Short mmCIF file of C-alpha atoms (C1' of nucleotides) in Angstrom, two decimals:
data_model
loop_
_atom_site.label_atom_id
_atom_site.label_comp_id
_atom_site.label_asym_id
_atom_site.label_seq_id
_atom_site.Cartn_x
_atom_site.Cartn_y
_atom_site.Cartn_z
CA MET A 25 -23.67 160.97 110.44
CA PHE A 26 -27.00 162.53 110.25
CA ALA A 27 -28.52 165.53 111.83
CA LEU A 28 -32.24 165.92 112.15
CA VAL A 29 -33.63 169.61 112.53
CA ASP A 30 -37.01 169.60 113.81
CA CYS A 31 -39.10 172.73 114.31
CA ASN A 32 -41.05 172.94 117.69
CA ASN A 33 -44.80 173.12 117.60
CA PHE A 34 -44.34 174.28 114.08
CA TYR A 35 -47.97 175.57 113.23
CA VAL A 36 -47.93 177.22 116.72
CA SER A 37 -44.57 178.76 116.14
CA CYS A 38 -45.60 180.23 112.98
CA GLU A 39 -48.33 181.98 114.44
CA ARG A 40 -46.23 183.19 117.20
CA ALA A 41 -43.68 184.40 114.53
CA PHE A 42 -46.21 187.31 113.54
CA GLN A 43 -47.70 187.77 117.19
CA PRO A 44 -45.28 187.95 119.86
CA ALA A 45 -48.04 188.49 122.21
CA LEU A 46 -48.65 184.73 121.90
CA ASN A 47 -45.33 183.79 123.51
CA GLY A 48 -45.47 182.17 127.16
CA VAL A 49 -49.38 181.67 126.75
CA PRO A 50 -51.16 178.54 125.86
CA VAL A 51 -51.89 178.35 122.11
CA VAL A 52 -53.24 175.59 119.72
CA VAL A 53 -53.98 175.27 116.09
CA LEU A 54 -56.93 173.49 114.51
CA SER A 55 -57.30 170.91 111.66
CA ASN A 56 -59.27 171.76 108.81
CA ASN A 57 -62.70 172.67 109.49
CA ASP A 58 -61.60 173.54 112.86
CA GLY A 59 -62.37 169.99 113.96
CA CYS A 60 -59.25 168.77 116.05
CA ILE A 61 -56.28 170.00 117.78
CA VAL A 62 -53.13 169.67 115.59
CA SER A 63 -50.54 171.93 117.19
CA ARG A 64 -50.00 172.94 120.71
CA SER A 65 -47.64 175.04 122.45
CA ALA A 66 -45.67 173.83 125.60
CA GLU A 67 -48.23 175.65 127.86
CA ALA A 68 -51.08 174.06 126.16
CA LYS A 69 -49.63 170.67 126.35
CA ALA A 70 -49.06 171.12 130.19
CA LEU A 71 -52.84 171.91 130.44
CA GLY A 72 -53.61 168.21 129.22
CA ILE A 73 -54.67 169.07 125.83
CA LYS A 74 -53.83 166.21 123.56
CA MET A 75 -52.90 165.99 120.01
CA GLY A 76 -55.82 165.04 117.45
CA GLU A 77 -58.35 165.62 120.26
CA PRO A 78 -61.56 167.10 118.88
CA LEU A 79 -62.22 170.67 119.73
CA PHE A 80 -65.61 170.36 121.20
CA GLN A 81 -64.22 167.76 123.73
CA VAL A 82 -61.54 170.29 125.22
CA ARG A 83 -63.58 173.32 124.99
CA PRO A 84 -64.17 173.70 128.78
CA LEU A 85 -60.52 173.43 129.34
CA ILE A 86 -59.77 176.12 126.54
CA GLU A 87 -62.32 178.54 127.74
CA GLN A 88 -61.12 177.84 131.51
CA HIS A 89 -57.58 178.57 130.86
CA ARG A 90 -57.97 181.34 127.84
CA VAL A 91 -56.26 179.17 125.41
CA LYS A 92 -55.65 181.10 122.18
CA VAL A 93 -57.22 179.23 119.23
CA PHE A 94 -56.42 179.44 115.66
CA SER A 95 -57.68 177.67 112.51
CA SER A 96 -54.93 176.34 110.36
CA ASN A 97 -53.42 178.70 107.90
CA TYR A 98 -51.49 176.53 105.16
CA ALA A 99 -50.46 179.40 103.03
CA LEU A 100 -48.58 180.81 106.07
CA TYR A 101 -47.26 177.57 107.20
CA GLY A 102 -46.09 176.51 103.79
CA ASP A 103 -44.13 179.83 103.31
CA MET A 104 -42.53 179.68 106.54
CA SER A 105 -41.55 175.91 105.75
CA SER A 106 -39.83 177.07 102.56
CA ARG A 107 -37.98 179.59 104.33
CA VAL A 108 -36.67 177.32 106.82
CA MET A 109 -35.81 174.65 104.25
CA ASN A 110 -34.07 177.18 102.05
CA TYR A 111 -31.80 178.30 104.72
CA LEU A 112 -30.99 174.47 105.52
CA THR A 113 -30.37 173.91 102.00
CA GLU A 114 -27.64 176.66 102.03
CA ALA A 115 -26.30 175.55 105.48
CA ALA A 116 -25.74 171.96 104.61
CA PRO A 117 -24.27 169.92 101.73
CA GLU A 118 -27.08 167.47 101.46
CA VAL A 119 -30.70 167.81 102.81
CA GLU A 120 -33.61 165.78 102.82
CA ILE A 121 -36.87 167.54 103.46
CA TYR A 122 -38.72 165.08 105.21
CA SER A 123 -41.96 167.07 106.35
CA ALA A 124 -42.87 170.65 106.38
CA ASP A 125 -41.25 171.06 109.79
CA GLU A 126 -38.37 168.58 109.42
CA ALA A 127 -35.17 168.00 107.48
CA PHE A 128 -32.42 165.36 107.45
CA LEU A 129 -28.89 166.66 107.04
CA GLY A 130 -26.29 164.24 105.52
CA LEU A 131 -23.03 165.16 107.54
CA HIS A 132 -21.05 162.33 106.33
CA GLY A 133 -17.40 163.02 106.73
CA MET A 134 -17.93 166.54 107.86
CA ALA A 135 -16.61 166.70 111.32
CA ARG A 136 -13.17 166.86 109.64
CA TYR A 137 -14.16 170.31 108.38
CA LEU A 138 -16.63 171.61 110.99
CA GLY A 139 -14.84 170.42 113.99
CA SER A 140 -17.42 169.78 116.36
CA LEU A 141 -20.84 168.72 114.87
CA GLU A 142 -22.51 169.97 118.18
CA THR A 143 -21.22 173.59 117.71
CA TYR A 144 -22.44 173.43 113.87
CA ALA A 145 -25.78 172.17 115.12
CA ARG A 146 -26.10 175.07 117.47
CA ARG A 147 -25.08 177.61 114.88
CA ILE A 148 -27.90 176.08 112.68
CA ARG A 149 -30.43 176.41 115.32
CA ALA A 150 -29.63 180.14 116.12
CA GLU A 151 -29.66 180.84 112.29
CA VAL A 152 -33.03 179.30 111.91
CA ARG A 153 -34.29 181.29 114.83
CA GLN A 154 -32.93 184.54 113.88
CA ARG A 155 -34.05 184.46 110.23
CA THR A 156 -37.59 183.10 110.89
CA HIS A 157 -38.43 183.04 114.59
CA ILE A 158 -38.78 179.46 114.48
CA PRO A 159 -37.48 177.56 117.40
CA THR A 160 -35.90 174.05 116.50
CA CYS A 161 -34.18 171.20 118.15
CA VAL A 162 -31.28 169.16 116.56
CA GLY A 163 -30.15 165.54 117.18
CA ILE A 164 -27.01 164.04 115.68
CA ALA A 165 -26.31 160.29 115.31
CA PRO A 166 -25.00 157.60 112.83
CA THR A 167 -28.43 156.64 111.80
CA LYS A 168 -31.87 158.24 111.04
CA THR A 169 -33.51 156.60 113.67
CA LEU A 170 -30.92 157.53 116.28
CA ALA A 171 -31.03 161.21 115.12
CA LYS A 172 -34.87 161.28 115.67
CA LEU A 173 -34.28 159.71 119.15
CA ALA A 174 -31.43 162.44 119.77
CA ASN A 175 -33.85 165.05 118.65
CA ARG A 176 -36.69 163.77 120.91
CA VAL A 177 -34.35 163.76 123.85
CA ALA A 178 -33.14 167.30 123.16
CA LYS A 179 -36.64 168.41 123.03
CA LYS A 180 -37.62 167.09 126.39
CA ASP A 181 -34.44 167.86 128.38
CA PRO A 182 -33.98 171.55 128.89
CA THR A 183 -30.47 171.13 130.21
CA LEU A 184 -29.34 170.32 126.65
CA ASP A 185 -30.34 173.55 125.08
CA GLY A 186 -32.03 171.98 122.01
CA VAL A 187 -29.20 170.00 120.67
CA LEU A 188 -27.92 166.49 121.45
CA SER A 189 -25.29 164.51 119.67
CA LEU A 190 -24.93 160.86 119.91
CA GLU A 191 -21.49 160.27 118.10
CA THR A 192 -20.24 157.85 120.82
CA PRO A 193 -21.68 154.68 121.86
CA GLU A 194 -21.87 155.76 125.48
CA ALA A 195 -23.99 158.53 124.77
CA ARG A 196 -26.17 156.45 122.80
CA GLN A 197 -26.69 153.86 125.57
CA TRP A 198 -27.70 156.83 127.93
CA ALA A 199 -30.12 158.10 125.28
CA LEU A 200 -31.63 154.88 124.58
CA ALA A 201 -32.33 154.09 128.26
CA LYS A 202 -34.28 157.25 128.65
CA VAL A 203 -36.69 157.00 125.86
CA PRO A 204 -39.85 154.93 126.27
CA VAL A 205 -40.32 152.40 123.40
CA GLN A 206 -43.45 153.95 122.05
CA ASP A 207 -41.44 157.07 121.51
CA VAL A 208 -39.14 155.30 119.07
CA TRP A 209 -39.64 156.26 115.40
CA GLY A 210 -41.54 153.60 113.87
CA ILE A 211 -43.26 152.27 116.95
CA GLY A 212 -46.96 152.99 116.99
CA ARG A 213 -50.01 152.34 118.98
CA GLN A 214 -50.40 148.70 118.12
CA TYR A 215 -46.60 147.85 118.21
CA ALA A 216 -46.26 149.76 121.57
CA ILE A 217 -48.95 147.59 123.25
CA LYS A 218 -47.40 144.35 122.04
CA LEU A 219 -43.97 145.40 123.10
CA HIS A 220 -45.03 146.30 126.71
CA ALA A 221 -46.87 143.30 127.12
CA GLN A 222 -43.55 141.34 126.51
CA GLY A 223 -41.64 143.50 128.67
CA ILE A 224 -39.90 145.46 126.36
CA ALA A 225 -40.51 149.26 127.75
CA THR A 226 -37.37 151.24 126.44
CA ALA A 227 -35.63 151.99 123.35
CA ALA A 228 -32.45 150.28 125.01
CA ASP A 229 -34.84 147.10 125.48
CA LEU A 230 -35.60 147.20 121.80
CA ALA A 231 -32.12 147.59 120.71
CA ARG A 232 -31.30 144.44 122.29
CA CYS A 233 -33.83 142.55 120.58
CA SER A 234 -32.94 139.69 117.99
CA ASP A 235 -33.19 140.15 114.34
CA ALA A 236 -35.91 137.17 114.33
CA TYR A 237 -37.91 138.82 117.02
CA ALA A 238 -38.21 142.11 115.23
CA ARG A 239 -39.01 140.31 111.98
CA LYS A 240 -41.81 138.37 113.65
CA HIS A 241 -43.45 141.07 115.57
CA LEU A 242 -42.70 144.39 113.94
CA GLY A 243 -43.64 144.11 110.38
CA GLY A 244 -41.15 141.96 108.83
CA VAL A 245 -38.19 143.83 107.17
CA VAL A 246 -39.20 147.22 108.47
CA GLY A 247 -39.03 146.16 112.16
CA ALA A 248 -35.58 144.47 111.42
CA ARG A 249 -34.20 147.57 109.89
CA LEU A 250 -35.60 149.45 112.86
CA VAL A 251 -33.66 147.43 115.44
CA ARG A 252 -30.44 147.67 113.52
CA GLU A 253 -30.65 151.40 113.11
CA LEU A 254 -31.16 151.67 116.93
CA GLN A 255 -27.90 149.63 117.28
CA GLY A 256 -26.12 152.22 115.29
CA PHE A 257 -26.01 150.56 111.85
CA PRO A 258 -27.67 152.57 109.11
CA CYS A 259 -30.28 151.05 107.00
CA HIS A 260 -31.76 154.18 105.61
CA ASN A 261 -29.80 156.64 103.38
CA LEU A 262 -30.45 160.36 103.07
CA ALA A 263 -32.93 160.94 99.93
CA PRO A 264 -31.76 164.54 98.89
CA SER A 265 -34.60 166.82 97.97
CA GLU A 266 -34.08 168.63 94.66
CA ASP A 267 -34.78 172.21 94.51
CA GLY A 268 -35.60 172.11 98.08
CA ALA A 269 -39.04 170.54 97.18
CA LEU A 270 -40.67 167.34 97.95
CA SER A 271 -41.48 164.94 95.01
CA ARG A 272 -44.22 162.82 95.68
CA GLN A 273 -45.29 159.45 94.56
CA SER A 274 -49.03 160.07 95.21
CA ILE A 275 -51.18 163.29 95.42
CA ALA A 276 -54.35 163.54 97.37
CA CYS A 277 -56.79 166.24 98.00
CA THR A 278 -59.57 165.13 100.54
CA ARG A 279 -61.96 167.26 102.68
CA THR A 280 -64.59 167.01 105.11
CA PHE A 281 -67.54 169.19 103.86
CA GLY A 282 -68.74 172.26 105.94
CA ARG A 283 -71.82 170.35 106.22
CA PRO A 284 -73.40 166.95 105.37
CA LEU A 285 -74.28 166.93 101.54
CA ASN A 286 -76.67 164.67 99.63
CA GLU A 287 -77.18 166.38 96.42
CA LEU A 288 -75.24 164.87 93.74
CA ALA A 289 -74.76 168.35 92.24
CA ASP A 290 -73.00 169.65 95.36
CA ILE A 291 -70.70 166.68 95.86
CA CYS A 292 -69.86 166.85 92.21
CA GLY A 293 -68.70 170.44 92.57
CA ALA A 294 -66.48 169.36 95.55
CA VAL A 295 -65.02 166.66 93.72
CA ALA A 296 -64.33 168.63 90.76
CA ALA A 297 -62.64 171.31 92.84
CA PHE A 298 -60.48 168.65 94.74
CA ALA A 299 -59.59 167.07 91.33
CA SER A 300 -58.51 170.58 90.19
CA ARG A 301 -56.25 171.08 93.25
CA ALA A 302 -54.62 167.54 92.70
CA ALA A 303 -54.04 168.45 89.20
CA GLU A 304 -52.25 171.76 90.07
CA LYS A 305 -49.92 169.89 92.69
CA LEU A 306 -49.22 167.37 90.09
CA ARG A 307 -48.16 169.85 87.37
CA ARG A 308 -46.00 171.64 90.02
CA GLN A 309 -43.94 168.69 90.52
CA GLY A 310 -43.60 168.17 86.73
CA SER A 311 -45.54 164.75 86.68
CA VAL A 312 -48.55 163.27 84.84
CA ALA A 313 -50.81 160.59 86.50
CA HIS A 314 -52.12 157.14 85.11
CA VAL A 315 -54.20 156.26 87.93
CA LEU A 316 -57.25 158.21 89.56
CA THR A 317 -59.13 157.38 92.84
CA VAL A 318 -62.14 158.95 93.96
CA PHE A 319 -63.90 158.45 97.31
CA ILE A 320 -66.94 159.68 99.12
CA SER A 321 -67.61 159.03 102.93
CA GLN A 322 -70.43 158.96 105.15
CA ASN A 323 -70.13 159.74 108.74
CA ARG A 324 -68.08 157.26 110.44
CA PHE A 325 -69.14 158.31 114.01
CA GLY A 326 -72.70 157.81 113.19
CA PRO A 327 -74.89 154.77 113.93
CA ALA A 328 -74.54 153.07 110.73
CA PRO A 329 -72.16 150.17 110.61
CA PRO A 330 -68.99 150.08 108.35
CA PRO A 331 -68.08 150.67 105.49
CA HIS A 332 -68.67 154.34 105.37
CA THR A 333 -66.57 154.74 102.40
CA ARG A 334 -67.27 153.92 98.69
CA SER A 335 -64.34 154.39 96.21
CA ALA A 336 -63.41 153.54 92.69
CA GLN A 337 -60.01 153.61 90.83
CA LEU A 338 -59.57 154.11 87.16
CA THR A 339 -56.47 153.44 85.22
CA LEU A 340 -56.41 156.20 82.60
CA PRO A 341 -55.71 155.53 78.88
CA THR A 342 -53.35 157.99 78.59
CA ALA A 343 -51.28 159.63 81.55
CA THR A 344 -52.40 163.30 82.06
CA SER A 345 -51.96 166.31 84.34
CA SER A 346 -54.69 168.57 82.72
CA THR A 347 -57.49 169.70 84.94
CA LEU A 348 -60.09 169.25 82.35
CA ASP A 349 -59.07 165.74 81.91
CA LEU A 350 -58.96 164.92 85.54
CA VAL A 351 -62.11 166.64 86.44
CA SER A 352 -64.09 164.88 83.67
CA TYR A 353 -62.87 161.52 84.75
CA ALA A 354 -63.27 162.25 88.42
CA THR A 355 -66.81 163.36 88.11
CA ALA A 356 -67.44 160.18 85.71
CA ILE A 357 -66.19 157.95 88.82
CA LEU A 358 -68.28 159.88 91.27
CA ASN A 359 -71.36 158.94 89.17
CA ARG A 360 -70.57 155.42 89.70
CA ILE A 361 -70.10 155.36 93.11
CA TRP A 362 -72.71 157.86 94.52
CA GLN A 363 -76.00 156.64 95.90
CA PRO A 364 -79.13 158.49 95.90
CA GLY A 365 -80.76 159.17 99.46
CA GLN A 366 -77.35 158.76 101.29
CA THR A 367 -75.54 161.68 103.21
CA TYR A 368 -71.89 162.17 102.78
CA VAL A 369 -69.59 164.24 104.84
CA LYS A 370 -66.27 163.86 103.03
CA ALA A 371 -64.90 163.19 99.54
CA GLY A 372 -61.37 162.96 97.86
CA VAL A 373 -59.44 162.61 94.97
CA ILE A 374 -56.16 160.79 94.78
CA LEU A 375 -53.67 160.60 91.97
CA ASP A 376 -51.24 157.85 91.49
CA GLY A 377 -48.67 156.08 88.97
CA PHE A 378 -46.67 158.98 88.01
CA GLU A 379 -44.28 159.50 85.18
CA ALA A 380 -42.32 162.70 84.36
CA ALA A 381 -44.21 165.02 82.23
CA GLY A 382 -43.36 164.87 78.48
CA GLN A 383 -41.63 161.71 78.64
CA PRO A 384 -44.14 158.77 79.16
CA GLN A 385 -42.51 155.47 79.51
CA LEU A 386 -43.49 153.28 76.61
CA SER A 387 -43.85 149.62 77.47
CA LEU A 388 -42.58 147.15 75.05
CA PHE A 389 -44.81 146.16 72.11
CA GLU A 390 -47.17 148.97 73.12
CA LYS A 391 -48.17 151.64 70.80
CA ALA A 392 -46.93 155.08 71.36
CA PRO A 393 -49.55 156.87 73.25
CA GLU A 394 -50.89 160.04 71.67
CA LEU A 395 -48.83 163.13 72.26
CA THR A 396 -50.51 165.67 74.77
CA HIS A 397 -52.36 168.35 72.70
CA PRO A 398 -49.83 171.17 72.86
CA GLN A 399 -52.89 173.54 73.13
CA ALA A 400 -54.19 171.68 76.33
CA SER A 401 -50.69 171.98 77.81
CA ALA A 402 -50.39 175.61 77.00
CA LEU A 403 -54.03 176.29 78.49
CA MET A 404 -52.79 174.64 81.66
CA GLN A 405 -49.75 176.66 81.94
CA ARG A 406 -52.02 179.79 81.53
CA LEU A 407 -54.21 178.74 84.13
CA ASP A 408 -51.48 178.04 86.59
CA GLN A 409 -49.77 181.40 85.91
CA LEU A 410 -53.28 183.11 86.32
CA ASN A 411 -53.78 181.55 89.75
CA ALA A 412 -50.41 182.25 90.78
CA ARG A 413 -50.85 185.98 90.03
CA PHE A 414 -54.42 186.57 91.22
CA GLY A 415 -54.89 183.85 93.87
CA ARG A 416 -55.51 180.28 94.10
CA ALA A 417 -58.86 179.36 92.17
CA ALA A 418 -59.10 182.66 90.63
CA VAL A 419 -59.66 180.89 87.50
CA GLN A 420 -61.65 177.38 87.81
CA VAL A 421 -63.51 174.99 85.64
CA ALA A 422 -67.31 175.64 85.71
CA ALA A 423 -68.09 172.27 87.32
CA ALA A 424 -66.09 173.28 90.57
CA LEU A 425 -68.44 176.40 91.13
CA PRO A 426 -71.14 176.33 93.54
CA SER A 427 -74.43 175.21 91.62
CA GLN A 428 -76.68 177.96 90.80
CA PRO A 429 -78.93 179.51 93.66
CA LYS A 430 -82.14 177.57 94.02
CA PRO A 431 -85.44 179.12 92.74
CA ARG A 432 -86.94 181.95 94.78
CA GLY A 433 -88.85 180.87 97.87
CA THR A 434 -86.62 177.96 98.76
CA LYS A 435 -83.94 178.67 101.14
CA ALA A 436 -80.35 178.31 99.56
CA ALA A 437 -77.53 178.04 102.25
CA PRO A 438 -74.84 180.62 101.57
CA GLY A 439 -71.49 180.28 100.26
CA VAL A 440 -69.98 176.95 98.77
CA PRO A 441 -71.80 174.14 100.21
CA TRP A 442 -68.80 171.88 100.66
CA GLN A 443 -66.37 174.48 102.05
CA GLY A 444 -65.46 173.74 105.49
CA GLN A 445 -65.26 176.23 108.87
CA GLN A 446 -62.43 178.61 109.43
CA GLN A 447 -63.45 180.57 112.21
CA HIS A 448 -60.23 181.36 113.64
CA ARG A 449 -57.85 181.94 110.94
CA THR A 450 -55.17 184.60 111.07
CA PRO A 451 -54.33 186.54 107.60
CA ALA A 452 -51.97 185.16 105.11
CA VAL A 453 -49.25 187.94 106.11
CA THR A 454 -46.63 186.53 103.93
CA THR A 455 -48.39 185.28 100.79
CA SER A 456 -51.46 187.46 100.05
CA TRP A 457 -51.55 191.02 98.96
CA ASP A 458 -54.87 191.46 100.39
CA GLU A 459 -53.77 190.28 103.79
CA LEU A 460 -50.39 192.05 104.17
CA TRP A 461 -49.46 193.66 107.34
CA GLU A 462 -50.34 197.18 107.51
CA ILE A 463 -47.69 199.37 109.42
CA GLY A 464 -48.51 202.82 110.29
"C1'" DT B 5 -74.85 170.46 116.90
"C1'" DC B 6 -69.26 169.57 116.60
"C1'" DT B 7 -64.58 164.31 115.43
"C1'" DG B 8 -58.02 166.65 109.70
"C1'" DG B 9 -55.30 165.82 105.65
"C1'" DG B 10 -51.99 164.51 104.04
"C1'" DG B 11 -48.11 160.61 103.04
"C1'" DT B 12 -44.92 156.20 103.12
"C1'" DC B 13 -43.77 151.21 102.97
"C1'" DC B 14 -44.59 146.37 103.33
"C1'" DT B 15 -47.25 141.82 103.07
"C1'" DA B 16 -50.46 138.47 101.52
"C1'" DG B 17 -53.10 136.56 98.19
"C1'" DG B 18 -55.15 135.95 93.67
"C1'" DA B 19 -54.83 136.02 88.54
"C1'" DC B 20 -52.11 135.02 84.98
"C1'" DC B 21 -47.88 133.85 82.48
"C1'" DC B 22 -44.09 130.66 80.79
"C1'" DT C 25 -50.30 108.35 98.45
"C1'" DC C 26 -48.02 111.24 94.49
"C1'" DT C 27 -49.77 116.51 91.93
"C1'" DG C 28 -43.42 122.14 89.45
"C1'" DG C 29 -41.39 126.06 90.21
"C1'" DG C 30 -40.71 130.06 88.92
"C1'" DG C 31 -41.96 135.03 87.54
"C1'" DT C 32 -45.28 139.56 87.25
"C1'" DC C 33 -49.02 142.71 88.26
"C1'" DC C 34 -52.83 144.07 90.88
"C1'" DT C 35 -55.52 144.85 95.08
"C1'" DA C 36 -56.52 145.16 99.46
"C1'" DG C 37 -55.18 146.24 104.02
"C1'" DG C 38 -52.22 147.14 107.85
"C1'" DA C 39 -49.10 150.02 110.35
"C1'" DC C 40 -46.67 153.76 110.60
"C1'" DC C 41 -45.23 159.01 110.11
"C1'" DC C 42 -46.03 164.32 110.25
#
DNA sequence: TCTGGGGTCCTAGGACCC
DNA sequence: TCTGGGGTCCTAGGACCC
């Protein structure tokens, strides 16, 4: 059996945890750059504000109903997420952290010891709420896909009080019939259109499909597994998270700029900063990367036809996690793809092809790579320590700093040219000394 | 004026190898 | 007319997830 614990409206709930006055009123949280709606309270959903909608399109609705609006505060959400996950790691023998706000618990053979899994789930839910003020729902089922489905039904049906267990076939049939096919985990927009056109409207309909049908219409083996999981046959194992942290196969840092940019120096600063961030994340998970991709994008909503993005990928001679290496490779790639006279609105750096740091895999017949310079590695360690202590980006490579102010008489825009808007951000009350709550 | 930022897995096709 | 049968690696792209 699996349990899926999923936080309700996670970003909004994090804001509410420190501002109880937000309870009961409509609240939304915005994406980076204050562009789109990415989290909504139940009251905001009821007003018809949709997930992913651009802020400027719903502004009338927001003003009319006095919806509270917040820029995203990832320092706060990340910290709240670890609090929730740390507790879950204590509370269950096996935990897979699936995202910032969701975790699968492995409950194989646990019913013997726990008695009712549903009672256990209710206890977990109450504990998470008491410790963090974050509301959750829990779904229990023999497969991950059914646990997701159970969780969804628990969220929608208030009489269930946040927990639904699908341990019996009867319970499963009942739940499958209630869920529209587009709400099944793994059915997105494209598949939903196709399925409805063929008369498959609910999860129960989908669970009755043949293996051949699933393979043909739902992306091959992926779709076949999806249908099997709905039928109650597990195809996905738990992937337990070590140390309560996620370990990635790729790491990206990509951003829309605060305003469109056409100066190479400005874009170069952005790319250097993104490469630095990506390198930090890479070191934190103890990996080195072999492959580096840089891309720059023009406005995809503008009149110009696609493609809007230029990118290039580089296989590095030696896998590395050094900020200095990655910044210099990244800016070299940028110089190859940047075109003068064009205006760019976004850039990104993506790292791939990971190995564990300190033990690169040697391929047969290849010469051993040069050892990482101990000095460079010590330097990166100091860099990470300083930034942990004095705040992110306290120490940076010079390339990531904004270029020098322009000569007098020309008007220089204030601040870092590529940095985005954050007009509605709350303080990082749990992670920043400067922004701690003052009581008194 | 204003439109996010991460990730995953899978497939197909081409180059190349024996 | 007929024209092997595997492999691997890489890239691009699609679909999905939170």
